[in-house]
Short mmCIF file of C-alpha atoms in Angstrom, two decimals:
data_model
loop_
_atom_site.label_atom_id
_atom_site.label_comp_id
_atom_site.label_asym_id
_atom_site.label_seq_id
_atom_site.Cartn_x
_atom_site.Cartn_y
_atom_site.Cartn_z
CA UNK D 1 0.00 0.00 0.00
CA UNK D 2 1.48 3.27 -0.76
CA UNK D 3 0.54 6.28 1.38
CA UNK D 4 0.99 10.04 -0.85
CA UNK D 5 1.29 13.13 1.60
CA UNK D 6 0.71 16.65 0.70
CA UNK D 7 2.33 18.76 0.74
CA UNK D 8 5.74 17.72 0.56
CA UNK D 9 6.38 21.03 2.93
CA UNK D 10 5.10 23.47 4.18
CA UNK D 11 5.98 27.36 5.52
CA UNK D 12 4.21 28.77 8.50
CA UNK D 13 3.86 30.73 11.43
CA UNK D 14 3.55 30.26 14.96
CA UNK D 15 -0.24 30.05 15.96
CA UNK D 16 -1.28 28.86 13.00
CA UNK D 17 -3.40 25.76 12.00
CA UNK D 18 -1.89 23.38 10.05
CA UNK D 19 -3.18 20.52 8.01
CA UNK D 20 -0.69 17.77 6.42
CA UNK D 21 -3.30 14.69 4.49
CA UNK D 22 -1.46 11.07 3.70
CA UNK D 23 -3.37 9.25 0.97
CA UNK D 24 -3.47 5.79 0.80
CA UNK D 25 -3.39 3.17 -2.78
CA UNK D 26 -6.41 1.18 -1.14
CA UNK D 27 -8.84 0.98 1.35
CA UNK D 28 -7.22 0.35 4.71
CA UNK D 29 -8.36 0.36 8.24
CA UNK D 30 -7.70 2.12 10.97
CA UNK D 31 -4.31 1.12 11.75
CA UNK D 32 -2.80 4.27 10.83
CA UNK D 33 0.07 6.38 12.77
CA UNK D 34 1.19 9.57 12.87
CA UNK D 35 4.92 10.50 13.71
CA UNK D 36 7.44 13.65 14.30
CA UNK D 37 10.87 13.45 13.65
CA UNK D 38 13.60 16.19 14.17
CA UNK D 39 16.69 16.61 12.56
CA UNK D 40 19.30 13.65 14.07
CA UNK D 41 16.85 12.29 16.48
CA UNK D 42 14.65 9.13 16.44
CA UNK D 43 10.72 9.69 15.25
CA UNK D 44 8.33 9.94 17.56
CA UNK D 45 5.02 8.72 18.07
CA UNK D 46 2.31 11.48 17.93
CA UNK D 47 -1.21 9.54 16.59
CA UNK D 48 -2.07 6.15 16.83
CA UNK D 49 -5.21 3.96 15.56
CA UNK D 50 -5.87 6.98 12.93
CA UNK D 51 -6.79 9.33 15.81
CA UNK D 52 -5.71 8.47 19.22
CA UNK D 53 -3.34 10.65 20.41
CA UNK D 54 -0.09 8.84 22.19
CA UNK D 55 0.22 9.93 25.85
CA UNK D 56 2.19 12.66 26.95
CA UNK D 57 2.05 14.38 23.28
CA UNK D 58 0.26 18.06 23.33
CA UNK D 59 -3.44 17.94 22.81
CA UNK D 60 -3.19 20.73 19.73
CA UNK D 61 -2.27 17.73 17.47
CA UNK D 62 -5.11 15.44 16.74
CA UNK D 63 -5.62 12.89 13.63
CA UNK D 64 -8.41 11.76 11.45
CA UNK D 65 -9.72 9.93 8.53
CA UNK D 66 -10.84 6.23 7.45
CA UNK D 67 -10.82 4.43 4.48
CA UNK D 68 -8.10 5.91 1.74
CA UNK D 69 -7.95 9.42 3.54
CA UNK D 70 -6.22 10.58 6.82
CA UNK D 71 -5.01 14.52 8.30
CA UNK D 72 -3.30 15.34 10.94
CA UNK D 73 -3.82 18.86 12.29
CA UNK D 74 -2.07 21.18 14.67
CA UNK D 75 -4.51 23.36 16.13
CA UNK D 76 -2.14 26.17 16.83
CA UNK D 77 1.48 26.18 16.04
CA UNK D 78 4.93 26.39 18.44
CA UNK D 79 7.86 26.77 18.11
CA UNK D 80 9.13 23.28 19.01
CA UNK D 81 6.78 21.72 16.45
CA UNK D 82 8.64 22.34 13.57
CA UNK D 83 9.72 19.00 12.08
CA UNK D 84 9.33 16.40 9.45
CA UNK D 85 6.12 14.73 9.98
CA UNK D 86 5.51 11.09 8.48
CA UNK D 87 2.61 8.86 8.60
CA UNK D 88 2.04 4.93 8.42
CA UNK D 89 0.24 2.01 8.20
CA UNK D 90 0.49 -0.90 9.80
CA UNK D 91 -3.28 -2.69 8.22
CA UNK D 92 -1.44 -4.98 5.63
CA UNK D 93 2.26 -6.07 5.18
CA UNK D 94 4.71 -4.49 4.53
CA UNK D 95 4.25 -1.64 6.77
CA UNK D 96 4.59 1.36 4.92
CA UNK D 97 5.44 5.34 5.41
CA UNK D 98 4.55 8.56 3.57
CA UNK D 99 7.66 10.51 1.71
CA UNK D 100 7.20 12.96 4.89
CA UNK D 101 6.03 16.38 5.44
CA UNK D 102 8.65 19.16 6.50
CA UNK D 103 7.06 22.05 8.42
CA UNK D 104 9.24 25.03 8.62
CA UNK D 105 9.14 28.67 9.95
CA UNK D 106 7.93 30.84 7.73
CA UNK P 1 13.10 4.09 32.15
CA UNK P 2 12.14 1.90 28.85
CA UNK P 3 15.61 2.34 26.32
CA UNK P 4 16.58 1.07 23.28
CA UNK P 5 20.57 0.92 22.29
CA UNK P 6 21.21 -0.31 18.60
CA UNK P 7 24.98 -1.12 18.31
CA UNK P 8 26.96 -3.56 15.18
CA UNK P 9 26.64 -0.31 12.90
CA UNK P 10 29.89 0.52 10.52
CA UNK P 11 31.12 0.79 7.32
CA UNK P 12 31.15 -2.43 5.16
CA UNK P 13 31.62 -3.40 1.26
CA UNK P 14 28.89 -4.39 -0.86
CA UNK P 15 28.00 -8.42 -0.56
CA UNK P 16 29.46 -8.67 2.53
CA UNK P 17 27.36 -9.31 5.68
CA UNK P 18 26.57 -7.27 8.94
CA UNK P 19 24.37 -7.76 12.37
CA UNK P 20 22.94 -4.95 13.89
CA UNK P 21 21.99 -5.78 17.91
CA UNK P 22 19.25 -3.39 20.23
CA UNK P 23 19.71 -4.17 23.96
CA UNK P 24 16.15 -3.17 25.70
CA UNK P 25 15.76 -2.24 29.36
CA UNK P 26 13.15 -0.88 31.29
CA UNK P 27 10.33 -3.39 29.86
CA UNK P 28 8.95 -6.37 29.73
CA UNK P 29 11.09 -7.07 26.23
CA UNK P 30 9.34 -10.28 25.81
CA UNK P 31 5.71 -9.11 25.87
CA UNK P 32 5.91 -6.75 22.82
CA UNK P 33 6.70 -6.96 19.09
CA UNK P 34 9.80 -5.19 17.74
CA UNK P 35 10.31 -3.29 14.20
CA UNK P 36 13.70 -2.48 12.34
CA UNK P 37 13.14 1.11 10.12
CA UNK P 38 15.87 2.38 8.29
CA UNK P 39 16.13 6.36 7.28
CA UNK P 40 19.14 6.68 3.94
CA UNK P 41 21.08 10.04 4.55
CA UNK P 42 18.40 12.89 3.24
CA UNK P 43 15.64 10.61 2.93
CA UNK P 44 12.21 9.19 4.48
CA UNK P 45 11.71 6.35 7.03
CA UNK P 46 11.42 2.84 5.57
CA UNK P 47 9.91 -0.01 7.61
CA UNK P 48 12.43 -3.06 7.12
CA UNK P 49 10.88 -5.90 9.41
CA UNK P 50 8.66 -6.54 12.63
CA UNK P 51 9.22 -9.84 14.78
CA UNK P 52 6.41 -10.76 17.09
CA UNK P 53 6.74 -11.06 21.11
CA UNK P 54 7.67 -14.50 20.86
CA UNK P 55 9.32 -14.73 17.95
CA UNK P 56 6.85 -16.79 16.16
CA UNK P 57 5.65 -14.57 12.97
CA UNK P 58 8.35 -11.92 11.56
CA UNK P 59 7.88 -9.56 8.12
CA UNK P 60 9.98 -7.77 6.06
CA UNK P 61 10.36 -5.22 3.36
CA UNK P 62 10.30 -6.33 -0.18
CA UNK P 63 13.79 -4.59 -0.39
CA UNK P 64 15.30 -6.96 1.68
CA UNK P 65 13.47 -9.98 1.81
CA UNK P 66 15.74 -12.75 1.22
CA UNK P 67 18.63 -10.69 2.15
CA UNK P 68 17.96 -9.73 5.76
CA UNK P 69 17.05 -11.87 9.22
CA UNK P 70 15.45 -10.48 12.04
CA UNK P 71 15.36 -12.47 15.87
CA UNK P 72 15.23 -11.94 18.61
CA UNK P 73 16.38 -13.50 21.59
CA UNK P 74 13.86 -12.85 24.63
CA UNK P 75 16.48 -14.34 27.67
CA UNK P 76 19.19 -10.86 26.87
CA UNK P 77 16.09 -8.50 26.09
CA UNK P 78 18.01 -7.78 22.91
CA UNK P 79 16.66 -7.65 19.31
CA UNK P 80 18.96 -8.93 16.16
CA UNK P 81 19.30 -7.70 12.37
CA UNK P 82 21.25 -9.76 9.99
CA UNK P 83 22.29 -8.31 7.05
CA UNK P 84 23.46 -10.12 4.38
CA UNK P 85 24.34 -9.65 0.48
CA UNK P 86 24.50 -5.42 1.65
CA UNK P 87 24.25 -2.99 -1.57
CA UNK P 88 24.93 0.49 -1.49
CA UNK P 89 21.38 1.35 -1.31
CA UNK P 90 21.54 0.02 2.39
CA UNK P 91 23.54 2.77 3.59
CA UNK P 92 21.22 4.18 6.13
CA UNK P 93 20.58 4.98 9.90
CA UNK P 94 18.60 1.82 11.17
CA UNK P 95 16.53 2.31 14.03
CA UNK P 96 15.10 -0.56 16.76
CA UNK P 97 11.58 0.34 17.82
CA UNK P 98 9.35 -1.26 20.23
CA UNK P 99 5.50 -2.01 18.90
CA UNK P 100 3.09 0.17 20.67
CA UNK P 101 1.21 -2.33 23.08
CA UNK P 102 2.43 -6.07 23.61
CA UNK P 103 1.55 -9.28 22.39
CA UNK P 104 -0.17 -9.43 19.04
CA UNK P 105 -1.26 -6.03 18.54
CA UNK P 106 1.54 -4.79 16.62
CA UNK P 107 -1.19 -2.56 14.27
CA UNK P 108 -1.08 0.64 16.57
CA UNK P 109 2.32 1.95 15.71
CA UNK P 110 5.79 2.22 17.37
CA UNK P 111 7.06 3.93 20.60
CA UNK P 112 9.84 4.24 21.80
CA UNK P 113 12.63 4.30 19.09
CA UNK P 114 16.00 3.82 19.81
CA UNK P 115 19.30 6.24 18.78
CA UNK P 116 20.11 4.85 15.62
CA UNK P 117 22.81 3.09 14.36
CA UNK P 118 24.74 3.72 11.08
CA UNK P 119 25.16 1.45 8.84
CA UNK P 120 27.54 2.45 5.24
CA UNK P 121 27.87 0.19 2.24
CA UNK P 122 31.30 1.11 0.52
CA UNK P 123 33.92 -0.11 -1.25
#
C-alpha cells in the first residue's frame, strides 16, 4: 500500500493551524500512525489507531480519517513543532510510510 | 526508564554481511513486538521488518526480503538484524523500535525508538 502526503512542505507561522493529508493506494483500516521526527533524532510517536493521540504528546495535534484518507492537524502552532512529519500504516504487510512532510518557519 | 541501544553499525563493502543488535531495558522485552526502520542520509523512514513477542511470525520489506534476518532472543532483552548480500542502497541509519502495546497487537504503531545506528555500504 502506498501512502501520498501533501504537501511535501510546508511554511508557517507560529499560531497557526496546520493541516498535512497522507493518501493511501487502497482501502485500509484504521491502523494508521502519525509521527514527528527532528533533525538527528529518532521519530516519535504522535497519533495512533488513525486518531488516538499517544500519551504525553500536546493535545493541539489530533488525527483523522478512514478508508483511503487521513489529516493530521495542529490546532495552533509552536515553536518546538517544527519538524518532518511522516505517517504509516500498519493494516497490511509491509508496513509502509509517507515521503514525509517538513514544516518550517515561515 | 524503557531504552533502546542499537549497536553492530559501521562501514562495510557491498556483498558482505553485517548484524545490527538493540539491547532493551526498562520493559517487559518479551511481551511486545519489535520493528527495524531504516532512514538513507536525506531521505524518508522505511519499515524493514517486525518480529512478534515471541518470535513466532516476523515480516519484512520487499527490499530486503531474502537478504535480511530479524530475531530476537527474549532471555538478553536484545533484538537482532542480519544483514546479508548489503548494496549500497543500504547505507542508512537503522533504528530498533518497540511495537506500541504487547503481544499481538503490533497494528497501533511504534514507541519508543531507539538512537540509531549507522550502517555504510562502501567499497
Amino acid at each position: 500500500i502506498q501512502l501520498t502526503q501533501s504537501p511535501s512542505s510546508l511554511s508557517a507561522s507560529v499560531g497557526d493551524r496546520v493541516t498535512i493529508t497522507c493518501r493511501a493506494s487502497q482501502g485500509i483500516s484504521s491502523y494508521f500512525a502519525w509521527y514527528q521526527q527532528k533533525p538527528g533524532k529518532a521519530p516519535k510517536l504522535l497519533i495512533y489507531a488513525a486518531s488516538t493521540l499517544q500519551s504525553g504528546v500536546p493535545s493541539r495535534f489530533s488525527g483523522s480519517g478512514s478508508g483511503t484518507d487521513f489529516t493530521l492537524t495542529i490546532s495552533s502552532l509552536q515553536p518546538e513543532d517544527f519538524a518532518t512529519y511522516y505517517c504509516q500504516q500498519l493494516s497490511s504487510y509491509p508496513i509502509t510510510f509517507g515521503q514525509g512532510t517538513r514544516l518550517e518557519i515561515k | 526508564q524503557v531504552q533502546l541501544v542499537e549497536s553492530g553499525g559501521g562501514v562495510v563493502q557491498p556483498g558482505r554481511s553485517l548484524r545490527l543488535s538493540c539491547a532493551a531495558s526498562g520493559f517487559m522485552f518479551s511481551s511486545y513486538g519489535m520493528h527495524w526502520v531504516r532512514q538513507a542520509p536525506g531521505k524518508g523512514l522505511e519499515w524493514v521488518a517486525l518480529i512478534w513477542y515471541d518470535g513466532s511470525r516476523n515480516y519484512y520489506a520487499d527490499s530486503v526480503k531474502g537478504r535480511f534476518t530479524i530475531s530476537r532472543d527474549n532471555s538478553k532483552s536484545t533484538l537482532y538484524l542480519q544483514m546479508n548480500s548489503l548494496r549500497a542502497e543500504d547505507t542508512a541509519v537503522y533504528y530498533c523500535a518497540r511495537a506500541r502495546a504487547p503481544y499481538s497487537s503490533t497494528e497501533h504503531g511504534s514507541d519508543p525508538w531507539g538512537q540509531g545506528s549507522l550502517v555504510t555500504v562502501s567499497s
